[in-house]
Short mmCIF file of C-alpha atoms in Angstrom, two decimals:
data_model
loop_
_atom_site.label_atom_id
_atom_site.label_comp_id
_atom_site.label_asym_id
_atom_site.label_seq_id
_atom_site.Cartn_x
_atom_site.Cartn_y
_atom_site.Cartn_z
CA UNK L 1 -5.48 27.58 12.67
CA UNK L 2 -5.96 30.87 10.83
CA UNK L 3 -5.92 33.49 13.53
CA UNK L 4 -5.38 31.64 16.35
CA UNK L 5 -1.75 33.04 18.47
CA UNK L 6 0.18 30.10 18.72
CA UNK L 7 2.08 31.36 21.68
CA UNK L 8 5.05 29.36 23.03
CA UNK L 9 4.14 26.68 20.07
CA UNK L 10 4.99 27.91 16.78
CA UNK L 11 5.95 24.39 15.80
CA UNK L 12 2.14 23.67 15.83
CA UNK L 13 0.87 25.62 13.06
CA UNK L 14 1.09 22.79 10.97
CA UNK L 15 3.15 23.88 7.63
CA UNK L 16 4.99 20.90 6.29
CA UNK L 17 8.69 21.19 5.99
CA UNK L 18 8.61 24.59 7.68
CA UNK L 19 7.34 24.33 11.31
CA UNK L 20 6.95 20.19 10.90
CA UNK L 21 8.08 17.36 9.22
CA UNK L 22 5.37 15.94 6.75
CA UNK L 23 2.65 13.32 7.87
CA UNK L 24 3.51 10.43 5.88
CA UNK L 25 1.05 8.21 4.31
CA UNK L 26 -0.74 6.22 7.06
CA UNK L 27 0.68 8.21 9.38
CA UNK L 28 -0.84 10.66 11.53
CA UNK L 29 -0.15 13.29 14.06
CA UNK L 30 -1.67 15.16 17.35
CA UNK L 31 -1.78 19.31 17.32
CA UNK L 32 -1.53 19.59 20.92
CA UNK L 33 -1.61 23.80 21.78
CA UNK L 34 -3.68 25.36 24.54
CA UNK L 35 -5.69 28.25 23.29
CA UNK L 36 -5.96 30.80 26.69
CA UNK L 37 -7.30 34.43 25.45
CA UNK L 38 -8.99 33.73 22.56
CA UNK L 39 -12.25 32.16 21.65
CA UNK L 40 -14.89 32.36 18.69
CA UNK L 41 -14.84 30.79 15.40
CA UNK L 42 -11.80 29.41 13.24
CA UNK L 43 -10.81 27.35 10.09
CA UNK L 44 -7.95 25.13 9.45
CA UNK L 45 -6.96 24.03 6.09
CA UNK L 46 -4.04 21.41 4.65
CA UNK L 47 -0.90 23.22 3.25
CA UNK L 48 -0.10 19.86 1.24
CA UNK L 49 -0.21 20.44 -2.88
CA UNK L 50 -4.18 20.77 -3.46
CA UNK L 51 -5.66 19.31 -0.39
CA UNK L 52 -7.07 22.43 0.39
CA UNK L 53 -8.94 22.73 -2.83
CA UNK L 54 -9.95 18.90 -2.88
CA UNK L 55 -11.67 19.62 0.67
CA UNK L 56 -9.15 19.08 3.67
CA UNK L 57 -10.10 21.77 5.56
CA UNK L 58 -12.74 22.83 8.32
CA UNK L 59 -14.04 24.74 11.15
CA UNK L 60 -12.90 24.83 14.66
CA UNK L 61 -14.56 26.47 17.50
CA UNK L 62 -13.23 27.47 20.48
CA UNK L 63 -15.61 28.00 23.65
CA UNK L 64 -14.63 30.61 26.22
CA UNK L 65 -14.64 29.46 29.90
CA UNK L 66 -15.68 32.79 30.75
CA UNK L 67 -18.55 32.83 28.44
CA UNK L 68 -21.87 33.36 30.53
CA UNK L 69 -23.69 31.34 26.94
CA UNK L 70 -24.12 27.67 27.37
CA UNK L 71 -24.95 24.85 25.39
CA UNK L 72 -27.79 22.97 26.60
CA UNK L 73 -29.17 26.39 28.03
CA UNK L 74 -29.01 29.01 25.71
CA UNK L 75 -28.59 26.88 22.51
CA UNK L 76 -29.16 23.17 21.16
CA UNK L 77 -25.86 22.57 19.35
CA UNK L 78 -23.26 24.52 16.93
CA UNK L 79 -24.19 25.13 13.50
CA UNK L 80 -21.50 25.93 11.01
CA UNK L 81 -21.98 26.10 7.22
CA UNK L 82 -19.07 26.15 4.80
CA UNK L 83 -19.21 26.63 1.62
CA UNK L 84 -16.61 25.81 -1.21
CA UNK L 85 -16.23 25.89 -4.91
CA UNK L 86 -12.81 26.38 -5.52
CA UNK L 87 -12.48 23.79 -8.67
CA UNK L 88 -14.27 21.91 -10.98
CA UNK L 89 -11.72 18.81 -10.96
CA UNK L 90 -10.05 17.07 -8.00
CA UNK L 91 -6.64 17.30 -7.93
CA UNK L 92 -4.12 14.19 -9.19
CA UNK L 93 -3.05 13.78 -5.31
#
């Protein structure tokens, strides 16, 4: 959640073996933070090995309830484009 304030829920920034024990195979888990004074445009990304690199990562986009712009009204639908190239070869993971 790269810039997002995790505030009062540090253990939900998602670093393996740091702020959380590892997802296990099969396994899965729910990030469950409430984001209050922020809004805009975000990106997450996996902190396992080369996940990152192979593609685990994406946006996130957090609407303000204050924000006077609204979907339906003012636009059709969010558009993000990311773009990657970080290696030729997917990792061994």
């Amino acid at each position: 959640w790269h810039g997002m304030r995790q505030k009062n829920t540090p253990y939900m920034d998602g670093i393996p073996g740091i702020t959380q024990c590892p997802i296990p195979p099969g396994g899965s888990y729910t990030y469950n933070f409430t984001i209050s004074d922020q809004s805009g445009t975000y990106w997450w990304h996996s902190h396992y090995s080369n996940a990152m690199a192979d593609g685990l990562w994406g946006p996130l986009i957090v609407h303000s309830v204050d924000e006077p712009i609204q979907r339906g009204r003012d636009y059709d639908e969010d558009r993000i484009v990311f773009v990657s190239d970080w290696m030729h070869d997917n990792s061994e993971i």
